[in-house]
PDB file of C-alpha atoms in Angstrom:
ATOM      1  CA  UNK A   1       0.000   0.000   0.000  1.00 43.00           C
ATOM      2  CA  UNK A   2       1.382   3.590  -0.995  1.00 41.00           C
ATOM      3  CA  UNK A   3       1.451   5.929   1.991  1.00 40.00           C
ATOM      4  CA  UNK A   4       1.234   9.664   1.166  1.00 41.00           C
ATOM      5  CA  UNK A   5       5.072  11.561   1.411  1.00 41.00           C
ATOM      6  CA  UNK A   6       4.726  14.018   4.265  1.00 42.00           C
ATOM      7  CA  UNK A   7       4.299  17.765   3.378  1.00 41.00           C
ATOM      8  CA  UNK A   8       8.085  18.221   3.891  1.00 42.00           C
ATOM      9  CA  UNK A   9       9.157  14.835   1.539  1.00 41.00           C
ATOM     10  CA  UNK A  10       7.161  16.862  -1.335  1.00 40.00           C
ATOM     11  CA  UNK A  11       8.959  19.864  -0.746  1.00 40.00           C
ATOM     12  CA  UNK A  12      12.108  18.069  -0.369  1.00 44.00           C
ATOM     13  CA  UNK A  13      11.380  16.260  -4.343  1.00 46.00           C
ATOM     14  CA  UNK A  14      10.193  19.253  -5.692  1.00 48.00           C
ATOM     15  CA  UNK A  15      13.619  20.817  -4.467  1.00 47.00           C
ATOM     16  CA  UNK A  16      15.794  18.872  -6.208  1.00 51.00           C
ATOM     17  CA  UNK A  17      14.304  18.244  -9.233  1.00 53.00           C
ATOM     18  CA  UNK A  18      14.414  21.669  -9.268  1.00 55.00           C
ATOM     19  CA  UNK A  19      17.826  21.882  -8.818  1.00 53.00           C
ATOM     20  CA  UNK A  20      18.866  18.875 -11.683  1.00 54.00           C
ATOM     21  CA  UNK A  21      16.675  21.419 -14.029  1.00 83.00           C
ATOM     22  CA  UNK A  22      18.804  24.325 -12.989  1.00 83.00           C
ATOM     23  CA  UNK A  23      22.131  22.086 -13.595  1.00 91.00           C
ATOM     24  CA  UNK A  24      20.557  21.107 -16.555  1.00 93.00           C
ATOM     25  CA  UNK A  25      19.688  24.577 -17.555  1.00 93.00           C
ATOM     26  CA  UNK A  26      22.652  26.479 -16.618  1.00 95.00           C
ATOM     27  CA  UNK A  27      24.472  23.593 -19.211  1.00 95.00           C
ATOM     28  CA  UNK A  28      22.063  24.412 -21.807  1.00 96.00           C
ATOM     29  CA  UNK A  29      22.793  28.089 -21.350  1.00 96.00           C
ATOM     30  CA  UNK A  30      26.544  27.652 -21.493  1.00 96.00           C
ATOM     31  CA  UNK A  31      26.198  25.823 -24.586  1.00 97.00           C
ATOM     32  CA  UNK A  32      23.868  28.419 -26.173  1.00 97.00           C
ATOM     33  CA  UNK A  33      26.530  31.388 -24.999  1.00 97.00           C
ATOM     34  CA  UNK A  34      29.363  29.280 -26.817  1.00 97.00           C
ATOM     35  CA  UNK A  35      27.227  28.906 -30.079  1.00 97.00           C
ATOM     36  CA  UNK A  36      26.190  32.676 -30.054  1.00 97.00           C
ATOM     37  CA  UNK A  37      29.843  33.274 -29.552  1.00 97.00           C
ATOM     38  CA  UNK A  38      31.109  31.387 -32.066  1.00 97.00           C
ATOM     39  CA  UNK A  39      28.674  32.981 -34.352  1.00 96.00           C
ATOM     40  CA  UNK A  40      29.405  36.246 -33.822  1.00 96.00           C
ATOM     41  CA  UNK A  41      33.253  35.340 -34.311  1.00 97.00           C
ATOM     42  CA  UNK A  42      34.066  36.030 -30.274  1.00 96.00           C
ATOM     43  CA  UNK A  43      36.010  34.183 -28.118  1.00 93.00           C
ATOM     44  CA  UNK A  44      33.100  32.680 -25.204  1.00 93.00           C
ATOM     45  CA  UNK A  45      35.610  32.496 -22.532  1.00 91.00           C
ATOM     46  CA  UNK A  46      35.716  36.672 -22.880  1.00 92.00           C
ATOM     47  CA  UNK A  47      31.422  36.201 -21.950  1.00 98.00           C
ATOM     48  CA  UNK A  48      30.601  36.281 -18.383  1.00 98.00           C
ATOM     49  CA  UNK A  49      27.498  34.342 -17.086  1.00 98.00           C
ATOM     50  CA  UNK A  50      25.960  35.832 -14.177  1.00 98.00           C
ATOM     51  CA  UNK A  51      23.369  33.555 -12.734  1.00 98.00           C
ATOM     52  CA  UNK A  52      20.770  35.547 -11.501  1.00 97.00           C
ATOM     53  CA  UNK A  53      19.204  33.782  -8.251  1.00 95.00           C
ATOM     54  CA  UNK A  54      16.473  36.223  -7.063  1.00 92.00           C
ATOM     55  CA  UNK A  55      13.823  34.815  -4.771  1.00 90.00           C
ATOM     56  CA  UNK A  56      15.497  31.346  -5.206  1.00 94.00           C
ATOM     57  CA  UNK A  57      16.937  29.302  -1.579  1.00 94.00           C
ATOM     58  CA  UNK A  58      20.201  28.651  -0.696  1.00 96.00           C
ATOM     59  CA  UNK A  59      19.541  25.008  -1.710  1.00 94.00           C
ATOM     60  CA  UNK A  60      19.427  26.045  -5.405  1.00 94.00           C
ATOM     61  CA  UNK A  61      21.881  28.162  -5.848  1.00 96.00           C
ATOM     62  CA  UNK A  62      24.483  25.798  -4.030  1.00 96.00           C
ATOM     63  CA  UNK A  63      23.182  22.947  -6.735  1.00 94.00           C
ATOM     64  CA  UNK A  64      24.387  25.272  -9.282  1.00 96.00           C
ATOM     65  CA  UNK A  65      27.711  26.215  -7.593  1.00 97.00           C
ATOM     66  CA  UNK A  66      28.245  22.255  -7.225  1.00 96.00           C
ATOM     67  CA  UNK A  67      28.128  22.244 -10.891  1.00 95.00           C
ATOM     68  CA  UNK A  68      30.970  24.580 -11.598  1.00 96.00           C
ATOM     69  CA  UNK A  69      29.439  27.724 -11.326  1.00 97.00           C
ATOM     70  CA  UNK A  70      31.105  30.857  -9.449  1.00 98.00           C
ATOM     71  CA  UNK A  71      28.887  34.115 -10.741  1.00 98.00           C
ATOM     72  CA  UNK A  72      25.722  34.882  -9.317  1.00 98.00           C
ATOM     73  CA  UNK A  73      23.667  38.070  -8.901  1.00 98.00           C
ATOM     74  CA  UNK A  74      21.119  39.474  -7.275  1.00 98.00           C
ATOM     75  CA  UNK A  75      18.498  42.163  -7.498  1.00 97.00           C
ATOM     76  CA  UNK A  76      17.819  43.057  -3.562  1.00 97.00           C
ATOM     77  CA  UNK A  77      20.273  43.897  -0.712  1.00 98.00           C
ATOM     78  CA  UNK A  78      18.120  41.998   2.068  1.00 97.00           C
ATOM     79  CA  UNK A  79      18.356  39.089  -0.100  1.00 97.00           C
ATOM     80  CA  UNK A  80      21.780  39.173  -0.920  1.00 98.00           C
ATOM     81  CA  UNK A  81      22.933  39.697   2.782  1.00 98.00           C
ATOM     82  CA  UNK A  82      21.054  36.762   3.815  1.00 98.00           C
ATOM     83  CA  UNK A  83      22.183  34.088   1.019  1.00 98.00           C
ATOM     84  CA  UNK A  84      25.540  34.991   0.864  1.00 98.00           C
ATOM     85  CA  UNK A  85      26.964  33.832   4.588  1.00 98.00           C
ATOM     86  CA  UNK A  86      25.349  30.495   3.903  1.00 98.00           C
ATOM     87  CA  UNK A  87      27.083  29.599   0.817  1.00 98.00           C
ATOM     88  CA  UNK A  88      31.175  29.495  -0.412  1.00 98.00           C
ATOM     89  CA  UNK A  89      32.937  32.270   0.251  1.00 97.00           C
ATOM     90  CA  UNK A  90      34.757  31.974  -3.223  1.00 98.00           C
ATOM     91  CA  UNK A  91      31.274  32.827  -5.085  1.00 98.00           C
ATOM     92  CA  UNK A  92      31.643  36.278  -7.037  1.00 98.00           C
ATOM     93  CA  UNK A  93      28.395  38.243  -6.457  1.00 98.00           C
ATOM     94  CA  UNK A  94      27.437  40.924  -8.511  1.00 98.00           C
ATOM     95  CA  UNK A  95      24.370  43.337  -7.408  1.00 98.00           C
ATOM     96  CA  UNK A  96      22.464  44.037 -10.105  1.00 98.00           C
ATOM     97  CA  UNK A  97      19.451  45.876  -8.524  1.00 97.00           C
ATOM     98  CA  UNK A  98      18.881  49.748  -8.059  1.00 96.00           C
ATOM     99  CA  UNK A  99      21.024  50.230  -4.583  1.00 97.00           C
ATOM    100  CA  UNK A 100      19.498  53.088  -2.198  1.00 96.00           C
ATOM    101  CA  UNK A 101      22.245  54.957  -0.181  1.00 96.00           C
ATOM    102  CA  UNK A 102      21.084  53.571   2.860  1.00 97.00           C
ATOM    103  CA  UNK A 103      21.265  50.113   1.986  1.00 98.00           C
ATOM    104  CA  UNK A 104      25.587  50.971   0.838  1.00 98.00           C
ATOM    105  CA  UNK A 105      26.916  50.233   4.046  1.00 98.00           C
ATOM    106  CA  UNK A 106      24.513  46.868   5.248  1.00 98.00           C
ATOM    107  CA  UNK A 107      25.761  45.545   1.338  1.00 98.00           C
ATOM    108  CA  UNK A 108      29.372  45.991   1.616  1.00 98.00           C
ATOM    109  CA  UNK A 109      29.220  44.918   4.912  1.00 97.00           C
ATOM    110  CA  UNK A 110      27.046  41.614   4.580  1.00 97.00           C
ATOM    111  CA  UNK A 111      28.764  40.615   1.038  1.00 98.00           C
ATOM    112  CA  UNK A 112      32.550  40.577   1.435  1.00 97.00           C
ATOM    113  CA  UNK A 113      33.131  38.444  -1.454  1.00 98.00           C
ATOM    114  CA  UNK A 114      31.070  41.253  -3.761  1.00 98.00           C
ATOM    115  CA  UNK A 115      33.038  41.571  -6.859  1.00 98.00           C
ATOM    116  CA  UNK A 116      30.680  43.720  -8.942  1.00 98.00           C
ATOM    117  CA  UNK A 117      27.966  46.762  -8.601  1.00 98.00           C
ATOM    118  CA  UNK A 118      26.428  46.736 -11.865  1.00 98.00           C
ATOM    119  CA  UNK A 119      23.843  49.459 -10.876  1.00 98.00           C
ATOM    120  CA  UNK A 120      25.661  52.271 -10.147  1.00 98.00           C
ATOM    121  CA  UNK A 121      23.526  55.291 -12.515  1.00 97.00           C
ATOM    122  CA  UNK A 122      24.431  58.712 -10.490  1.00 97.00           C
ATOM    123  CA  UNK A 123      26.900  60.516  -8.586  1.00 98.00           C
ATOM    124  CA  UNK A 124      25.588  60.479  -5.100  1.00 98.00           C
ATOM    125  CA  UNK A 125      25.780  56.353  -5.485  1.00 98.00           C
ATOM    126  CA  UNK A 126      29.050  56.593  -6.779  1.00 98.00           C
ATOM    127  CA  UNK A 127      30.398  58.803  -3.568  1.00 98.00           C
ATOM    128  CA  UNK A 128      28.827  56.904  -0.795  1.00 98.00           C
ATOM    129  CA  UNK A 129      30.016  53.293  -2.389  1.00 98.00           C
ATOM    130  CA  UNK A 130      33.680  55.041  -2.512  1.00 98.00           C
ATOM    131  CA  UNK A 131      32.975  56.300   0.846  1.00 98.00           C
ATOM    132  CA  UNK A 132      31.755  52.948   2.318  1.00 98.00           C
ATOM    133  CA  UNK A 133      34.717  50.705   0.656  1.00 98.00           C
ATOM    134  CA  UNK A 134      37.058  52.994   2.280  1.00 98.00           C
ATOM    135  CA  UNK A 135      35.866  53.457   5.252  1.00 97.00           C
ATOM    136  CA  UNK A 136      35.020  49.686   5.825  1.00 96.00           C
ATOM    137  CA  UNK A 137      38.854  48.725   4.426  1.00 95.00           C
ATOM    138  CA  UNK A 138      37.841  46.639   1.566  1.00 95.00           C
ATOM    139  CA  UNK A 139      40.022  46.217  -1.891  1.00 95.00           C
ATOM    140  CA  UNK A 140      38.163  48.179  -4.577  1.00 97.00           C
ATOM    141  CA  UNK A 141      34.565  47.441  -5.867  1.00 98.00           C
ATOM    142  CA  UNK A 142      34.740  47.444  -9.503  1.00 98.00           C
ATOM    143  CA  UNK A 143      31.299  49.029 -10.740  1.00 98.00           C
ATOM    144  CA  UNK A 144      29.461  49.611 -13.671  1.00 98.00           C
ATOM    145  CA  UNK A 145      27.137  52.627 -14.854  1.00 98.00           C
ATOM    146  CA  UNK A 146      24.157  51.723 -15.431  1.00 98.00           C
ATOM    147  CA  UNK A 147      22.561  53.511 -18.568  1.00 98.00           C
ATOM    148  CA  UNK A 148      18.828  53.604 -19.587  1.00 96.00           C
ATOM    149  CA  UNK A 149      19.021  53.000 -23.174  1.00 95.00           C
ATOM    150  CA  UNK A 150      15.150  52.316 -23.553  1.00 91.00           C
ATOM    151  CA  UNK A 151      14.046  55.671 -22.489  1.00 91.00           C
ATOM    152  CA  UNK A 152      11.587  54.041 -20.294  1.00 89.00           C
ATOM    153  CA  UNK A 153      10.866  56.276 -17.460  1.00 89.00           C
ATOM    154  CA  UNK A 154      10.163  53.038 -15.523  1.00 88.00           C
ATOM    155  CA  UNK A 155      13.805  52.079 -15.929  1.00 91.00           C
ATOM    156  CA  UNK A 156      16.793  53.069 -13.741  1.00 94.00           C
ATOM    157  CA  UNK A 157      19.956  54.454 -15.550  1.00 97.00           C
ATOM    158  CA  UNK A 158      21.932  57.779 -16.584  1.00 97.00           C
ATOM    159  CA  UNK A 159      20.625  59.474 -20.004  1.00 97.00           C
ATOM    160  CA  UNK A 160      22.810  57.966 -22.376  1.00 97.00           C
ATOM    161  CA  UNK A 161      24.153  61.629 -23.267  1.00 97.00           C
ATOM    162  CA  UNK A 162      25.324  61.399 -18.925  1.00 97.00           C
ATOM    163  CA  UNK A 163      27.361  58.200 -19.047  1.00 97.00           C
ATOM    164  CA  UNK A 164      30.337  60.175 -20.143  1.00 98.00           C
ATOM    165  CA  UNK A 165      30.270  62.769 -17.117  1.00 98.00           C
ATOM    166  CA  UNK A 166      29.344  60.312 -14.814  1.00 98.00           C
ATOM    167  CA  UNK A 167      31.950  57.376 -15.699  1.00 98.00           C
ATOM    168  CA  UNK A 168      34.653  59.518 -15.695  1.00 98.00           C
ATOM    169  CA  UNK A 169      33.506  61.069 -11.979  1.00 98.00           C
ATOM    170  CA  UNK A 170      33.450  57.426 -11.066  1.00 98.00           C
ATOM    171  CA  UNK A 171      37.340  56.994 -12.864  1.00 97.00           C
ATOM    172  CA  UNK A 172      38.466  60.290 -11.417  1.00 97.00           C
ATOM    173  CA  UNK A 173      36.908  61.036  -7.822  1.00 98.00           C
ATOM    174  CA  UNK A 174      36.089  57.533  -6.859  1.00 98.00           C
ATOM    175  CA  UNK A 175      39.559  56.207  -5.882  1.00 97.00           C
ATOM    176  CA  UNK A 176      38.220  53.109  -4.056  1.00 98.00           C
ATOM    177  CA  UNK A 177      35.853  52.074  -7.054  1.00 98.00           C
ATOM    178  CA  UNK A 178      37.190  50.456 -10.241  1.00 98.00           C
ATOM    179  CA  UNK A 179      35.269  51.796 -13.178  1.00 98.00           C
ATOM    180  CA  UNK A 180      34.511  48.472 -15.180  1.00 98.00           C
ATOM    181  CA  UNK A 181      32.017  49.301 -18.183  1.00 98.00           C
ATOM    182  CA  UNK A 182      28.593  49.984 -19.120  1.00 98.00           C
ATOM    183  CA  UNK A 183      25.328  48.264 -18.036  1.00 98.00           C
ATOM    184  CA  UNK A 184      21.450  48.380 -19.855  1.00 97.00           C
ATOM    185  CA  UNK A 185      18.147  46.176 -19.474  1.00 93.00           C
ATOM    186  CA  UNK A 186      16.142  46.199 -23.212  1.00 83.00           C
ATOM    187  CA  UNK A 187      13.013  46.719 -24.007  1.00 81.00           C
ATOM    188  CA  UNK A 188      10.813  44.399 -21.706  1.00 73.00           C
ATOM    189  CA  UNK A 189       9.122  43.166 -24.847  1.00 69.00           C
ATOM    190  CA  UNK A 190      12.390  43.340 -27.243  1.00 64.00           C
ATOM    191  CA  UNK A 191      10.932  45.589 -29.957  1.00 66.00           C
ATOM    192  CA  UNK A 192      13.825  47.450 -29.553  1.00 68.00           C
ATOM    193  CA  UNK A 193      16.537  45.774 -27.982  1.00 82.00           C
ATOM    194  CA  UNK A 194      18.929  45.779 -31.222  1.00 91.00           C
ATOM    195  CA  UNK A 195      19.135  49.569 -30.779  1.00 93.00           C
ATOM    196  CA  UNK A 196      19.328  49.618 -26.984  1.00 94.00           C
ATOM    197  CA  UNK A 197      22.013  47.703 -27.271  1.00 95.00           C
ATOM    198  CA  UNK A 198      23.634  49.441 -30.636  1.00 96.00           C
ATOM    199  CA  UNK A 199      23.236  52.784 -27.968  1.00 97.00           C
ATOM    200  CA  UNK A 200      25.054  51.066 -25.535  1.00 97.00           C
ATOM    201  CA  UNK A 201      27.978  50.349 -27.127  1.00 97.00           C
ATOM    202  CA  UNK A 202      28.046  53.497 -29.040  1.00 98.00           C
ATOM    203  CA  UNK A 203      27.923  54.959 -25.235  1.00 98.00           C
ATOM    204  CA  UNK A 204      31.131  52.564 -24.635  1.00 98.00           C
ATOM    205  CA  UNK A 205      32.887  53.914 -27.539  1.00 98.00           C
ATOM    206  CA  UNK A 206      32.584  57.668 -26.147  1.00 98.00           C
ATOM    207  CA  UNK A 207      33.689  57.046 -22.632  1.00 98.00           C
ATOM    208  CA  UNK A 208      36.365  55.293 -24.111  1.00 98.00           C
ATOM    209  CA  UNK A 209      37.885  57.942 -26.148  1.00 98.00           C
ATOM    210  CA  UNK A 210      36.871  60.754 -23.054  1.00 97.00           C
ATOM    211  CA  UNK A 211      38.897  58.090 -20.360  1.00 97.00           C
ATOM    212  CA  UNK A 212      41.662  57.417 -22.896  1.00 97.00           C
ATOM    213  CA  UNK A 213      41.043  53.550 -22.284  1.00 96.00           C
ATOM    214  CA  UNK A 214      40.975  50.550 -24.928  1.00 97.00           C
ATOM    215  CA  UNK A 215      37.453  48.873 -25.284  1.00 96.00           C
ATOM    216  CA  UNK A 216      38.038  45.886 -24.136  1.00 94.00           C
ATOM    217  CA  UNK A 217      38.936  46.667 -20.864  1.00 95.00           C
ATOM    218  CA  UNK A 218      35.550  48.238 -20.928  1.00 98.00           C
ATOM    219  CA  UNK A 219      32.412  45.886 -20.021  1.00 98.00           C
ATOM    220  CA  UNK A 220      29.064  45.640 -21.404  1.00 98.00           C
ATOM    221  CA  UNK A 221      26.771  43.917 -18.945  1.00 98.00           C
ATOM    222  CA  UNK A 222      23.893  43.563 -21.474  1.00 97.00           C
ATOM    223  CA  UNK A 223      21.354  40.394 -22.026  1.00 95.00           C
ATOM    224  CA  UNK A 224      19.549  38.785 -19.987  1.00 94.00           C
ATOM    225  CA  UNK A 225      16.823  35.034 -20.226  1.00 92.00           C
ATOM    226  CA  UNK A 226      15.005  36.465 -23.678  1.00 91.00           C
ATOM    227  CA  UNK A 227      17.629  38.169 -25.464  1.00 92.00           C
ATOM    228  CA  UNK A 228      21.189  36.979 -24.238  1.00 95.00           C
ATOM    229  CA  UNK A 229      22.141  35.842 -27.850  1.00 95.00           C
ATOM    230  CA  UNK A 230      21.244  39.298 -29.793  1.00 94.00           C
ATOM    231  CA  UNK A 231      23.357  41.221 -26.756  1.00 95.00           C
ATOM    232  CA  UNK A 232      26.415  38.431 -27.367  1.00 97.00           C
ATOM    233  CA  UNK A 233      26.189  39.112 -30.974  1.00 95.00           C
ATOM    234  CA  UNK A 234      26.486  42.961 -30.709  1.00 95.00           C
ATOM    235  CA  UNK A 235      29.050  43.176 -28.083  1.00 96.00           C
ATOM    236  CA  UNK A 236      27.750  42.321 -24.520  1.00 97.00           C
ATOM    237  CA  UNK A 237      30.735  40.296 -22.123  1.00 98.00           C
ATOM    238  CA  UNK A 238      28.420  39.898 -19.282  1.00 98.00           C
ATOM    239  CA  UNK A 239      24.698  38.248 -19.820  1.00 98.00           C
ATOM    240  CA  UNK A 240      22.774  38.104 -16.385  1.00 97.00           C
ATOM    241  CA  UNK A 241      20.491  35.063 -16.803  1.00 96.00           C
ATOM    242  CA  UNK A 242      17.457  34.145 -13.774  1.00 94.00           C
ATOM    243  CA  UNK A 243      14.893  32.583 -14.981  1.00 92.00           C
ATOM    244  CA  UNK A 244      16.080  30.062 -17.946  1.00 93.00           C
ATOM    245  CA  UNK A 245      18.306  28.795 -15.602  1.00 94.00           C
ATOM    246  CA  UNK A 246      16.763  28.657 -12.419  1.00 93.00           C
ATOM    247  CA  UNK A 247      13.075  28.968 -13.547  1.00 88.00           C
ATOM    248  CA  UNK A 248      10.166  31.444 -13.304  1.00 82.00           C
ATOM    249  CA  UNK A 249      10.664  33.624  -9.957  1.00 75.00           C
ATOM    250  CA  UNK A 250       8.553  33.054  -6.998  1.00 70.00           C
ATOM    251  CA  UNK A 251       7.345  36.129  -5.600  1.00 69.00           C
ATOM    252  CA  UNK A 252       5.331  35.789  -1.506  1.00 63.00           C
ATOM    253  CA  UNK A 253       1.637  35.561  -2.220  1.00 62.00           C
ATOM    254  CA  UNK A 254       0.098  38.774  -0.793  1.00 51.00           C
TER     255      UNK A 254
END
């Protein structure tokens, strides 16, 4: 006779068949990155994949460490600050979310083994991230500017024509920040992602030429689950993927 699992045997099954899928996944993502790479006549190993765990446990995001996997991000400080201590201290997080200046010092604090702010779209964030990595006694934080490219007011970013002024503040006033490149979302529903990201990489050429440093040592964190390919095909070097890897997000019930 078949007794029912307990509540806590479901959960437990429905946890790590989650987890082979995201193993799975994150393979089939890797693979896709490679072929879009190879396509595009880029070298993959130069294409960062930036796992994108938001709302996900602990017990996923380790299953796709145990695979390999070392770069994750995420979109909220609280959640950040409570994952990271419970997994390897060798994982490269990357915030990826707009950062309020109150939530600096509880992030730098909570996240030693931050390697990235990929968020950072005015001045004021800029100074108290420089402020709080000195102050605290940490290496520097590289950081990206983020750039809304969409002209969605809905969207965090600098106005393209700002990303000039406000990398080079980050380059010139920031000592304990590393200026590392350029970040955009597209166009929730793609229409005009080709052009976001054209305008992104036309913004990388002109902060280029105004810092007087090659291209390549300047990022484009661009693509993400729908539209990773087209940004790897037009210049991106850092695609942050959630859902295709670790499935749809799971948001509290209110």
């Amino acid at each position: 006779m078949n007794k029912e699992k307990p509540d806590n045997e479901h959960v437990a099954d429905s946890t790590m068949s989650a987890a082979i899928d995201g193993v799975a996944a994150l393979r089939s993502v890797v693979q896709r990155v490679n072929q879009a790479a190879e396509k595009a006549g880029r070298v993959s190993d130069r294409i960062r994949i930036v796992a994108v765990s938001k709302t996900k446990p602990v017990s996923l995001i380790r299953q796709v460490y145990d695979a390999g996997h070392r770069s994750f991000g995420e979109n909220y400080v609280q959640e950040i600050i409570e994952k990271a201590p419970q997994l390897p201290e060798d994982i490269e997080w990357h915030f990826i979310g707009n950062l309020q200046s109150n939530k600096v010092k509880p992030l730098l604090s909570g996240v030693p083994n931050l390697v990235m702010v990929e968020s950072v779209d005015d001045e004021k964030i800029a100074n108290m991230l420089d402020r709080v990595v000195g102050n605290i006694g940490r290496k520097p934080l590289k950081v990206l500017v983020q750039v809304n490219t969409s002209g969605e007011e809905s969207k965090f970013g600098v106005e393209p024509s700002g990303c000039v002024g406000l990398a080079k503040h980050v380059k010139e006033a920031c000592l304990n920040l590393e200026f590392s490149g350029l970040m955009t979302i597209g166009m929730a529903d793609y229409t005009s992602t080709p052009e976001n990201f054209k305008l992104l990489a036309k913004c990388r050429s002109e902060v280029c030429k105004e810092l007087g440093i090659p291209e390549e040592q300047c990022e484009l964190s661009m693509g993400m689950s729908g539209d990773f390919e087209l940004a790897i095909e037009l210049g991106s070097t850092n695609v942050r993927i959630g859902s295709t890897i670790f499935g749809a997000r799971e948001y509290p019930k209110k």
